[in-house]
Coordinates of C-alpha atoms (C1' of nucleotides) in Angstrom, one line a residue:
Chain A
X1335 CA -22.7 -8.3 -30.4
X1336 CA -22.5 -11.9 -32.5
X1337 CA -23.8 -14.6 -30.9
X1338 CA -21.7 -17.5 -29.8
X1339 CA -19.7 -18.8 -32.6
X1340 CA -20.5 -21.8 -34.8
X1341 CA -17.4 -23.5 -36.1
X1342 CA -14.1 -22.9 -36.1
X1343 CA -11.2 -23.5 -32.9
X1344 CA -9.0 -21.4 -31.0
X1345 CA -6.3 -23.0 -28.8
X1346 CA -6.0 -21.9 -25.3
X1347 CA -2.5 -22.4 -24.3
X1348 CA -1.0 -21.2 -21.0
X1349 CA 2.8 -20.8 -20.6
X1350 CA 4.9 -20.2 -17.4
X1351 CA 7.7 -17.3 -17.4
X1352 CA 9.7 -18.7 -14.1
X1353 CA 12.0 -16.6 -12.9
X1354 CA 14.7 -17.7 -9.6
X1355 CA 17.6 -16.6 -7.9
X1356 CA 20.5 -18.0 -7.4
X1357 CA 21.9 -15.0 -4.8
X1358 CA 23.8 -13.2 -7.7
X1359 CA 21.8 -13.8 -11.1
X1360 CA 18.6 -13.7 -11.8
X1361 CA 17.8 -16.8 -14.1
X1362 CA 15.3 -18.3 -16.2
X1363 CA 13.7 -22.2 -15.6
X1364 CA 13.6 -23.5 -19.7
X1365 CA 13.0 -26.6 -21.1
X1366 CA 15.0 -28.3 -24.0
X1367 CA 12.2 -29.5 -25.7
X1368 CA 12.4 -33.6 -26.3
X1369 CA 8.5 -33.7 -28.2
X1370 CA 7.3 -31.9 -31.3
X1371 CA 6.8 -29.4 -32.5
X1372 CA 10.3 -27.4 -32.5
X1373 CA 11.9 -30.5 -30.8
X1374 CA 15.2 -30.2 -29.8
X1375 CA 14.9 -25.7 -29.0
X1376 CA 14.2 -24.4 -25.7
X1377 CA 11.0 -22.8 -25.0
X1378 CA 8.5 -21.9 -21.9
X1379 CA 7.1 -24.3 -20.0
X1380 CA 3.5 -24.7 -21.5
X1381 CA 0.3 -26.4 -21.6
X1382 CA -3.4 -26.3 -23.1
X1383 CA -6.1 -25.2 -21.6
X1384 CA -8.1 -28.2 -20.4
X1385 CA -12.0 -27.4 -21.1
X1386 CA -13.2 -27.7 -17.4
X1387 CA -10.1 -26.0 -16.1
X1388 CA -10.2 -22.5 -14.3
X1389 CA -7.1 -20.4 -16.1
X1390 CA -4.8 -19.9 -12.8
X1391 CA -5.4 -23.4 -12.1
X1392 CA -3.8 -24.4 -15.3
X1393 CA -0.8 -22.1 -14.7
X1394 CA -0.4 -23.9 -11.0
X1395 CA -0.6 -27.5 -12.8
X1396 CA 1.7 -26.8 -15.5
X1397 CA 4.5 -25.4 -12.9
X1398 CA 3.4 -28.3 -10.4
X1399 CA 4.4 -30.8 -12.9
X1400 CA 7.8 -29.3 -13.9
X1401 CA 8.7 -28.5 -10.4
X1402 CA 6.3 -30.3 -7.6
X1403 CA 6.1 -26.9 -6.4
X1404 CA 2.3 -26.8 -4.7
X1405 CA 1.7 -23.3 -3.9
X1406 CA 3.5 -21.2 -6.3
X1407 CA 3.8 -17.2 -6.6
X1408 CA 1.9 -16.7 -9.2
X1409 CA 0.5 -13.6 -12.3
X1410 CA -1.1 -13.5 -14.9
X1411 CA 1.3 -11.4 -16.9
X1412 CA -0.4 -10.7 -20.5
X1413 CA -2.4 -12.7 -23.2
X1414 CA -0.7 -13.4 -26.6
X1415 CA -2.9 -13.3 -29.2
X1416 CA -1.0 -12.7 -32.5
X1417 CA -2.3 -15.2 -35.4
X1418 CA 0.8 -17.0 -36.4
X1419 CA 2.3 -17.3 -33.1
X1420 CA 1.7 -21.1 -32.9
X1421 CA 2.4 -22.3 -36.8
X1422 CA 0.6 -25.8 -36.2
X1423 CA -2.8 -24.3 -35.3
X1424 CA -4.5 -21.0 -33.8
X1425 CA -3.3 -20.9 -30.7
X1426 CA -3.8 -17.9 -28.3
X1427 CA -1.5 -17.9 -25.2
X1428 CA -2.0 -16.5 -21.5
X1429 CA 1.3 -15.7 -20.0
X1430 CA 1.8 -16.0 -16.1
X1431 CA 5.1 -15.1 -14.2
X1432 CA 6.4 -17.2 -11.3
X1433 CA 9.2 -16.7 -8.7
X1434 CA 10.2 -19.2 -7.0
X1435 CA 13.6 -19.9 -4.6
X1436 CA 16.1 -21.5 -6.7
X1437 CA 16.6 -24.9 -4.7
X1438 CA 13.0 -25.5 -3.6
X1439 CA 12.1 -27.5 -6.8
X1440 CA 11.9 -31.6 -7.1
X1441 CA 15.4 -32.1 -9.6
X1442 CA 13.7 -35.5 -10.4
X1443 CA 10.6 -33.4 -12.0
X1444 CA 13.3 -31.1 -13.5
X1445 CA 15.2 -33.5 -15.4
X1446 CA 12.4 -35.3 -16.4
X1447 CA 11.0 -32.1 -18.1
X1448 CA 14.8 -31.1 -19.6
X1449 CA 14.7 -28.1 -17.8
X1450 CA 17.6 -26.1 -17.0
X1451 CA 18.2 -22.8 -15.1
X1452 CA 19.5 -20.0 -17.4
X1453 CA 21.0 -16.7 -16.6
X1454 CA 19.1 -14.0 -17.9
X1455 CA 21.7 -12.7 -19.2
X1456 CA 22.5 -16.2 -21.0
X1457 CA 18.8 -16.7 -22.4
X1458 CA 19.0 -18.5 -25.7
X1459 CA 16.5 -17.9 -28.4
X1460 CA 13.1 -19.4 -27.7
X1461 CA 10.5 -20.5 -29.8
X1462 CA 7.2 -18.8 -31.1
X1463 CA 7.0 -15.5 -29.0
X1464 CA 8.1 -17.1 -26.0
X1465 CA 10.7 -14.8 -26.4
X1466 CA 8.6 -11.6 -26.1
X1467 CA 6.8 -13.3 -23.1
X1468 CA 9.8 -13.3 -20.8
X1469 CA 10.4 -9.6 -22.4
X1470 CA 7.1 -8.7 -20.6
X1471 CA 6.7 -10.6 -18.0
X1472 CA 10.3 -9.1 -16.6
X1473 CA 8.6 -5.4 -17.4
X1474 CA 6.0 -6.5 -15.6
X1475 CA 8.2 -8.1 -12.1
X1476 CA 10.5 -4.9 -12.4
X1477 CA 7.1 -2.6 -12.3
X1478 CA 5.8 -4.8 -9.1
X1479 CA 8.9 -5.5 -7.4
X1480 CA 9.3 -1.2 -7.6
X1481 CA 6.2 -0.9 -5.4
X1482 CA 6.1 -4.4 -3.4
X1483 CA 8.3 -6.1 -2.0
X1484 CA 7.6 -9.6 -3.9
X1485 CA 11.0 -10.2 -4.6
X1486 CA 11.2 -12.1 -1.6
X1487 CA 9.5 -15.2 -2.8
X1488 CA 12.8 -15.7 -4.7
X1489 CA 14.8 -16.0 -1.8
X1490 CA 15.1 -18.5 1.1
X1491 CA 12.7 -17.8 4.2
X1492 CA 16.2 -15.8 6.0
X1493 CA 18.5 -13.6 4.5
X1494 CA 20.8 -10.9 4.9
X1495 CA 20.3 -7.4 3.4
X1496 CA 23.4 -7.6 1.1
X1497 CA 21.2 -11.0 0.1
X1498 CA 18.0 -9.0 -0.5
X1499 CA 20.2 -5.7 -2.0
X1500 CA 21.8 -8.4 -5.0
X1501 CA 18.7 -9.6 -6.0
X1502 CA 17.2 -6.4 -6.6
X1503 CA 20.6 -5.2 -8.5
X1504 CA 19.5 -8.9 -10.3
X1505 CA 15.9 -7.7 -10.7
X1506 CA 16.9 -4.3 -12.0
X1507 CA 20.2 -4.6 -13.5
X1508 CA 21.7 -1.5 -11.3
X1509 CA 24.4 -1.1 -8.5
X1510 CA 23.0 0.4 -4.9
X1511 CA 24.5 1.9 -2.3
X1512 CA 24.6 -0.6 0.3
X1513 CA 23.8 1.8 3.0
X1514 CA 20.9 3.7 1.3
X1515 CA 19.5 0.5 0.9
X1516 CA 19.6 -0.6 4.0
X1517 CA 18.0 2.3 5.7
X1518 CA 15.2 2.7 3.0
X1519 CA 14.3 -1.3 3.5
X1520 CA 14.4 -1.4 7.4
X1521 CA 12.7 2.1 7.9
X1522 CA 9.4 -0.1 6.4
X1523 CA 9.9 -2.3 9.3
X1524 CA 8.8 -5.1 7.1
X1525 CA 11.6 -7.3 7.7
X1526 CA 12.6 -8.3 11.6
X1527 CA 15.8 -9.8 13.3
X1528 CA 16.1 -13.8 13.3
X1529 CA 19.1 -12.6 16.1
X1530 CA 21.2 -15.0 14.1
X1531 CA 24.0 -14.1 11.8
X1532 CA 24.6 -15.7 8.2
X1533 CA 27.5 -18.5 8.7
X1534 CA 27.8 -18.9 4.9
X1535 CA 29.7 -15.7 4.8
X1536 CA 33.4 -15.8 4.4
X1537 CA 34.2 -12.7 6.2
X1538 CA 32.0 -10.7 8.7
X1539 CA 28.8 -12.3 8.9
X1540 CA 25.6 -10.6 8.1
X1541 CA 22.7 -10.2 10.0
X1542 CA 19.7 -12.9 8.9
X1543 CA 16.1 -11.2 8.5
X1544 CA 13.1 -12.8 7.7
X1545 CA 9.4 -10.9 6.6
X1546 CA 7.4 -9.9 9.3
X1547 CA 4.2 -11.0 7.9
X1548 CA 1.8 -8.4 9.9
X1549 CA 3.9 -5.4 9.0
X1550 CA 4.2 -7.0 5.3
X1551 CA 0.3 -7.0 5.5
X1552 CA 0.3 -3.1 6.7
X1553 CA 2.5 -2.1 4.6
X1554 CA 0.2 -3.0 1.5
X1555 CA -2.5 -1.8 3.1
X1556 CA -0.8 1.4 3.1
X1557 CA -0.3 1.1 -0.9
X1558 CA -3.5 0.4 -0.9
X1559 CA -5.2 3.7 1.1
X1560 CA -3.2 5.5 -1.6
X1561 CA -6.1 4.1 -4.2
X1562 CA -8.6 5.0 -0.7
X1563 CA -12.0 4.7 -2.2
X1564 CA -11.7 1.6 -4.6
X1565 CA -13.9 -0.1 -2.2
X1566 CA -16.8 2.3 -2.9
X1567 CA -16.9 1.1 -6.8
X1568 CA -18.4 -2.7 -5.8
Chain B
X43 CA 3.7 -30.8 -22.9
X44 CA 0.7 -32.2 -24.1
X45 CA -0.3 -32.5 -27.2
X46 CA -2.7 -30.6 -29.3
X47 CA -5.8 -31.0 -28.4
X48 CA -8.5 -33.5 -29.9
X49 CA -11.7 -32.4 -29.0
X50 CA -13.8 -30.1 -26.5
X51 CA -13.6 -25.8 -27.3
X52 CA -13.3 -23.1 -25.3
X53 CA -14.3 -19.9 -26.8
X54 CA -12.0 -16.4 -26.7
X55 CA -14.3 -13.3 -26.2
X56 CA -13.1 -9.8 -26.0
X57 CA -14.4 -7.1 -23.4
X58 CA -13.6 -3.1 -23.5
X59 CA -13.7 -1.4 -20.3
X60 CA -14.2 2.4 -21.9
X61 CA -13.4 5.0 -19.7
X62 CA -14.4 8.8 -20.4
X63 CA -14.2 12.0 -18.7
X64 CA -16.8 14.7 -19.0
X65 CA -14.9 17.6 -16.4
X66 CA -16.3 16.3 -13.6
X67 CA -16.5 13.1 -13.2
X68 CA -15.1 9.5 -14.6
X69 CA -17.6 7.7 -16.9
X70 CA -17.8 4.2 -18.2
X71 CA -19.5 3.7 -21.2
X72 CA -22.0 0.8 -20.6
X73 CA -24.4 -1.0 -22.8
X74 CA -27.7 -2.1 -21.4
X75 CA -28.6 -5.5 -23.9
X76 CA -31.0 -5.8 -26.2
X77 CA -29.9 -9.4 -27.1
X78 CA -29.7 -12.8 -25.4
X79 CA -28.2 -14.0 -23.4
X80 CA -29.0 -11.7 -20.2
X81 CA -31.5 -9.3 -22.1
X82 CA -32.5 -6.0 -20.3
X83 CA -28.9 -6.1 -18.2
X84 CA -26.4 -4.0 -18.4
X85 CA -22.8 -4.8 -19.2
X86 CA -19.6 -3.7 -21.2
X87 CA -19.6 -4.4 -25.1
X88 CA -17.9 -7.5 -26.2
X89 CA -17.4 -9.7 -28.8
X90 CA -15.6 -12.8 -29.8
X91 CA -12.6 -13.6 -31.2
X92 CA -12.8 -14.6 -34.9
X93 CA -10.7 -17.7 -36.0
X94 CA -8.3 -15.4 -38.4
X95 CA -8.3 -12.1 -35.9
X96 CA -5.2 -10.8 -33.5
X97 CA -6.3 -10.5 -30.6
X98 CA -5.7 -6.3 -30.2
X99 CA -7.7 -6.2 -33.5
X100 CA -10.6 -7.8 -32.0
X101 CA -10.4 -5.3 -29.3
X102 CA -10.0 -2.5 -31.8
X103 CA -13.2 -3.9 -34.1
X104 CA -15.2 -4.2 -31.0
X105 CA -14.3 -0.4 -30.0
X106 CA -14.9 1.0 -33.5
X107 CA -18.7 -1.0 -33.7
X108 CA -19.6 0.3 -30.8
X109 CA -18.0 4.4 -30.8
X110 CA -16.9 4.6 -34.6
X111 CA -13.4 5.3 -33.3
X112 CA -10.8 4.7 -35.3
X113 CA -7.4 4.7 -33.3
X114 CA -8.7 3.9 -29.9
X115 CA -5.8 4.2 -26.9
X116 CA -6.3 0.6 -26.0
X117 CA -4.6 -1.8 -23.5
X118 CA -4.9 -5.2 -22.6
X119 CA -5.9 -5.6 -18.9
X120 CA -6.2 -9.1 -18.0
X121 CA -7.9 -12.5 -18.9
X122 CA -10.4 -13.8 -17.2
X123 CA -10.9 -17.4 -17.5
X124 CA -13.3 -18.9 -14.2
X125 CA -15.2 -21.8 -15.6
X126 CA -18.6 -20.8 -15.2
X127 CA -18.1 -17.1 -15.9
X128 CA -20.3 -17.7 -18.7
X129 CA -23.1 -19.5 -17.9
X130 CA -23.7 -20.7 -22.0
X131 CA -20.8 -21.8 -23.0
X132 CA -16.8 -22.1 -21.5
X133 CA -15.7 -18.7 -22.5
X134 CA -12.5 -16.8 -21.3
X135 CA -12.3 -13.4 -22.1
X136 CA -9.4 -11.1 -22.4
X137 CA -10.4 -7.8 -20.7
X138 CA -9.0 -4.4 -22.6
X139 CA -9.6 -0.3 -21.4
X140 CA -9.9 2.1 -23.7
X141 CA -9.5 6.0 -22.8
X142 CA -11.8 8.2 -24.9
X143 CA -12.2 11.6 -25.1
X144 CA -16.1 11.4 -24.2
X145 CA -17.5 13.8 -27.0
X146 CA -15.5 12.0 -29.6
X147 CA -17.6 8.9 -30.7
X148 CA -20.4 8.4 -33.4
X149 CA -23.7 9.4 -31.0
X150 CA -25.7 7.3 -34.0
X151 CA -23.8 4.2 -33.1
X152 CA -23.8 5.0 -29.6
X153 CA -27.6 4.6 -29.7
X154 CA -27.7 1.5 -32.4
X155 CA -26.0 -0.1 -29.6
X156 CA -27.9 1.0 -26.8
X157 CA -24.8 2.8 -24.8
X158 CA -24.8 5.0 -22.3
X159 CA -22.3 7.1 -20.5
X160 CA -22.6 6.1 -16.6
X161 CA -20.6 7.7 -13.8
X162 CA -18.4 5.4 -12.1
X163 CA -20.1 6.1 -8.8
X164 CA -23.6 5.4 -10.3
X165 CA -22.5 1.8 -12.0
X166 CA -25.1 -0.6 -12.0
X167 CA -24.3 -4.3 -11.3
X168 CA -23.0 -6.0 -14.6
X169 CA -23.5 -9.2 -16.2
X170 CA -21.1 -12.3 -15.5
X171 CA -18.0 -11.1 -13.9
X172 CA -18.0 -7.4 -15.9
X173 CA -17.7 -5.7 -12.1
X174 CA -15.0 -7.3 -11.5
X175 CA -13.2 -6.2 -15.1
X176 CA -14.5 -3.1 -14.3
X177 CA -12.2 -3.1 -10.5
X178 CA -9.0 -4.3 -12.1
X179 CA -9.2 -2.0 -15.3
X180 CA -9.4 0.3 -12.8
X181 CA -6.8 -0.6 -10.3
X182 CA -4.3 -0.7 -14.0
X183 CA -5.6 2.9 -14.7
X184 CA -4.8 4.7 -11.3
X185 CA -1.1 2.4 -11.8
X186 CA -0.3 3.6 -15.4
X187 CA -2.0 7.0 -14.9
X188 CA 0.9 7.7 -11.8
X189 CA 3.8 6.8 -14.2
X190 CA 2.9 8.2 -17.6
X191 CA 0.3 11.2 -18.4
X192 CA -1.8 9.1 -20.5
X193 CA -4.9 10.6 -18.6
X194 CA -4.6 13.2 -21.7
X195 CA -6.5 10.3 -23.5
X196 CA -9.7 11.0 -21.7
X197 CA -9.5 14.8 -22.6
X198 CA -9.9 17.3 -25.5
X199 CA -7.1 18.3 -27.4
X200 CA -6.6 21.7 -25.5
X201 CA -7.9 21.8 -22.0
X202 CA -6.5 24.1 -19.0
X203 CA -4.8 23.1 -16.2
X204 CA -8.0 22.9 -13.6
X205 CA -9.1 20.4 -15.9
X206 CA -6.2 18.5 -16.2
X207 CA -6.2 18.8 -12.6
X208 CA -10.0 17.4 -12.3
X209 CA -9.3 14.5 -14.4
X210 CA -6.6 13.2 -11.5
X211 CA -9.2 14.2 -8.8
X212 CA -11.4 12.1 -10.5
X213 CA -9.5 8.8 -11.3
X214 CA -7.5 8.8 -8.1
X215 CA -10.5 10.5 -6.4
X216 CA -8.6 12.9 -4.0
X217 CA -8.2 16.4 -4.0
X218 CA -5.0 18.0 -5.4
X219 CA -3.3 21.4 -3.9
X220 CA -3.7 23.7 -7.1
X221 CA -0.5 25.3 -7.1
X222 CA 1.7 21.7 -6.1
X223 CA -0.2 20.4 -9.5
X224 CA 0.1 22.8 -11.6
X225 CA 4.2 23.4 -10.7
X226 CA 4.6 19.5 -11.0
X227 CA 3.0 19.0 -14.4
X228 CA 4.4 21.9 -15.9
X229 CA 7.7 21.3 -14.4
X230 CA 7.8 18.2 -17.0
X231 CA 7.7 20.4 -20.0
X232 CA 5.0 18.0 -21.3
X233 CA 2.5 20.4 -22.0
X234 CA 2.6 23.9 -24.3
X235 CA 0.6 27.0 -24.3
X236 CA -1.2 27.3 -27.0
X237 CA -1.7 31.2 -26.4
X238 CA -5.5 30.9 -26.0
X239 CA -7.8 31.0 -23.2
X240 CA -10.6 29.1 -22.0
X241 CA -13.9 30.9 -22.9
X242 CA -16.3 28.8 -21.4
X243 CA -15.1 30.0 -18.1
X244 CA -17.2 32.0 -16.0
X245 CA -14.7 33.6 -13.6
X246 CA -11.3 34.1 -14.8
X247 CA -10.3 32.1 -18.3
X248 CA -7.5 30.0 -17.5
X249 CA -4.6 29.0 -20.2
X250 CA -5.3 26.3 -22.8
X251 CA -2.7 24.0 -22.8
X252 CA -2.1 20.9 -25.4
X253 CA 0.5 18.2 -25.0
X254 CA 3.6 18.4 -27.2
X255 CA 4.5 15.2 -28.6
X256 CA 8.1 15.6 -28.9
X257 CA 8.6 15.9 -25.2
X258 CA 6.3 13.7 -24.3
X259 CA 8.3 11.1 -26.4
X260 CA 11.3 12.8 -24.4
X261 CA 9.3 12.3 -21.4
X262 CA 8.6 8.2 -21.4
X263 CA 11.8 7.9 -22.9
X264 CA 13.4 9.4 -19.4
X265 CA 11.1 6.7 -18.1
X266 CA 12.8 3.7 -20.4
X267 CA 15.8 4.7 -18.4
X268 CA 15.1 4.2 -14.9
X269 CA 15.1 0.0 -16.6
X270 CA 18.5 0.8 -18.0
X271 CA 19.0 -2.3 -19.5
X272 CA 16.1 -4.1 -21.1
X273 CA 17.5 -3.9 -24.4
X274 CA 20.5 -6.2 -23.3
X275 CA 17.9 -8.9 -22.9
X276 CA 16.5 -9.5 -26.6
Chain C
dC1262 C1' -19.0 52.2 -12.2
dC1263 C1' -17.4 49.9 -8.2
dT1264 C1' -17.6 46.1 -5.2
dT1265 C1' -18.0 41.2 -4.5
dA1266 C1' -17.4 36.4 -5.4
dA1267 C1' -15.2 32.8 -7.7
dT1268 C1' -11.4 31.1 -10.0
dT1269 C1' -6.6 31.2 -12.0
dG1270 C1' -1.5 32.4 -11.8
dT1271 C1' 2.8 32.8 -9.1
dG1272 C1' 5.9 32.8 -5.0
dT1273 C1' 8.0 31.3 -0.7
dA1274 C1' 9.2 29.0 3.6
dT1275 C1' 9.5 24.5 5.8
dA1276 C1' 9.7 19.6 6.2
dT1277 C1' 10.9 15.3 4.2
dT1278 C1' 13.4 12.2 1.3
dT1279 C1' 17.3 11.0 -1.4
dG1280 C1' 22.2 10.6 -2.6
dA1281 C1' 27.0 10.6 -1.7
dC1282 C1' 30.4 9.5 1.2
dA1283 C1' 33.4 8.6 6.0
dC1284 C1' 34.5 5.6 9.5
dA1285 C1' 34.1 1.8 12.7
dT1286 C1' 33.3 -3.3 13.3
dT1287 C1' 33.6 -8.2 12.4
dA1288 C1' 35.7 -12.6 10.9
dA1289 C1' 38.8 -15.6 8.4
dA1290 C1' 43.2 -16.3 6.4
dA1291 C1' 48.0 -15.3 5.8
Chain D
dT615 C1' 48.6 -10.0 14.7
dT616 C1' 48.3 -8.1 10.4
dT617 C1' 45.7 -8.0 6.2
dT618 C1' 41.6 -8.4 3.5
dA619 C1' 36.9 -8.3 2.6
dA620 C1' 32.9 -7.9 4.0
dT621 C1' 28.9 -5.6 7.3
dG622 C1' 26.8 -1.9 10.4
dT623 C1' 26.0 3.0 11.5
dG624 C1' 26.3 8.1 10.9
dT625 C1' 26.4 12.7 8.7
dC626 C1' 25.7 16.4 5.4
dA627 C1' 24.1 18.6 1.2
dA628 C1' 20.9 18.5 -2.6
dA629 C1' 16.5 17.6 -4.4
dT630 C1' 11.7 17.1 -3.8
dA631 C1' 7.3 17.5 -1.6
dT632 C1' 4.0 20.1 1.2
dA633 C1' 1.6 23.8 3.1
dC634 C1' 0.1 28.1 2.6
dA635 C1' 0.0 33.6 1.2
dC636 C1' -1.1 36.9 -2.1
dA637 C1' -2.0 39.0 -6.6
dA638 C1' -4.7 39.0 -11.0
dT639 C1' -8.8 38.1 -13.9
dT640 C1' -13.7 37.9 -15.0
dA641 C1' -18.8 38.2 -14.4
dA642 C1' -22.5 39.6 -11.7
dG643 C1' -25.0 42.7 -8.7
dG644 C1' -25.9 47.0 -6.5

DNA sequence: CCTTAATTGTGTATATTTGACACATTAAAA
DNA sequence: TTTTAATGTGTCAAATATACACAATTAAGG
């Protein structure tokens, strides 16, 4: 093994894939970038690396400042490492993936960044390999979001199940039958009753659910005994 | 966005998690140092990232140094980036796992670099936060390993069912129903006689199977599907 | 040479889960 | 009050997973 290096810099960059839901489409938070370089094209939301910064922590203050959101959903998706990613300098880049509900965010922060949310399916071209980023980071949601149910931190703290149902057709571009879906997601018993119904609706109203956090909590537990001695490693 | 940086460094260093599989049991291979810093502890082989370097090429140098393999199976597992993980110098480190076929590497260069093979039960207590690289390669192992056979990595090129079947024990560390395993896997086509069987049995010689390529490419590509529409994305 | 022990190969019955679809209920608007 | 567009609940067949029985192969020991 070397020892520590003498010269020479590498850029640690961090850049935020956030993802929200607007109850049909998934969409994309993306800056129009008013600063150098690539001024004018839309990219990630990004920052450096300060030195005597823990990694997550950067990812918390970059989305903090673009959205005065304090305690985000938040993973690490992949590190970018390619040598001509950045042109101005080496730059390597850690990727992390956020969801957040759509209408939780400070507009003031928004607009101050030129951020915009963008359909998916309306994503222009980004910069650099931003665009590969939000290739893997959605990979990486539609993997997690098969085996937990973490797409509720994109909706609001109730919802109905045809709510819940559209934003996984969002998450995984596919039609479900409504009723299949229904019986597979309250046979978990991680969602319970609010007893109210949703008076947004324009015809019969639906039924509002929230996450019952304990049987959230024992139903990963029970992903987790699937994996049953990984305690016995430490 | 700020700015490019002025001043301060943080250094990139690269860690391999190598898994191997000797019939029996899951093996990490684990270098006890005979450098500074931490002399006379053990921990997994690293290196740092060179100015002009991708970042999977540093992970593939690092690999070949230490095994003389050439075309390691290699993934990227996470980067970890606490400030103090290394007590020298601000260092983050981007963690990869490599599968290895455990008979494969350079034994001379095994030696040079003072590696051994250690069961994953028997692992000592690694340097700066190596244990905890060690958990989340793993945890990324058992969760790739359930979706796509790449547990073939870790074995010869022909190998019988009962040792394909160990292989699963051991990473997952359950116990399988023989006949269940054996229908499921060969139910996926995946794998092909090769007519021979396995002499170093000392009861009955089972079948020597090795994987065919052309439906395994079949095989992930079934996979692809069930995320119908990534392609629309780019 | 024949039995025993250990391991591999193949089959089958049952339970569970999934997928497709029918029908009743609710609420607003015409 | 009829129509329209949703939501809520049920049923049946197909596919899959699980548990377990039994036959075949090989080496070793009497």
């Amino acid at each position: 093994m070397a020892n520590y290096p003498h010269s020479g810099r590498i850029l640690v960059a961090v850049d935020c894939i956030i993802f929200g839901f607007d109850g049909e489409c998934l969409k994309l938070l993306l800056i129009k970038r008013n600063f150098e370089p690539e001024l004018g094209k839309w990219s990630l939301m990004g920052g450096f690396l300060n030195e005597k910064e823990d990694l997550h922590a950067a990812a918390v203050r970059i989305l903090f400042n673009l959205t005065g959101i304090h305690n985000p959903y938040l993973e690490q998706v992949h590190t970018f490492g390619q040598i001509d990613r950045d042109p101005v300098e080496r730059t390597i880049s850690v990727g992390y993936y956020s969801l957040i509900s759509i209408h939780d965010q400070d507009p003031a922060a928004l607009a101050n960044h030129n951020a915009s949310w963008i359909e998916l399916s309306q994503k222009p071209s980004l910069i650099f390999d931003h665009d590969q980023m939000v290739e893997v980071a959605l990979r990486q949601l539609r993997y997690k979001a098969a085996m937990f149910p973490i797409g509720f931190e994109l909706l609001p703290n109730t919802f109905t199940l045809p709510q819940l149902q559209k934003l996984y057709e969002a998450i995984y571009n596919v039609s479900l039958d409504r009723r299949n879906f229904s019986r597979k997601i309250l046979s978990t018993q991680i969602l319970e009753s609010t007893g109210e119904k949703d008076a947004a609706s324009v015809t019969k109203k639906g039924t509002l659910y929230r996450l019952n956090a304990d049987k959230y909590q024992d139903y990963l537990k029970g992903f987790n005994s699937f994996l049953p001695e990984f305690a016995e490693l430490t």
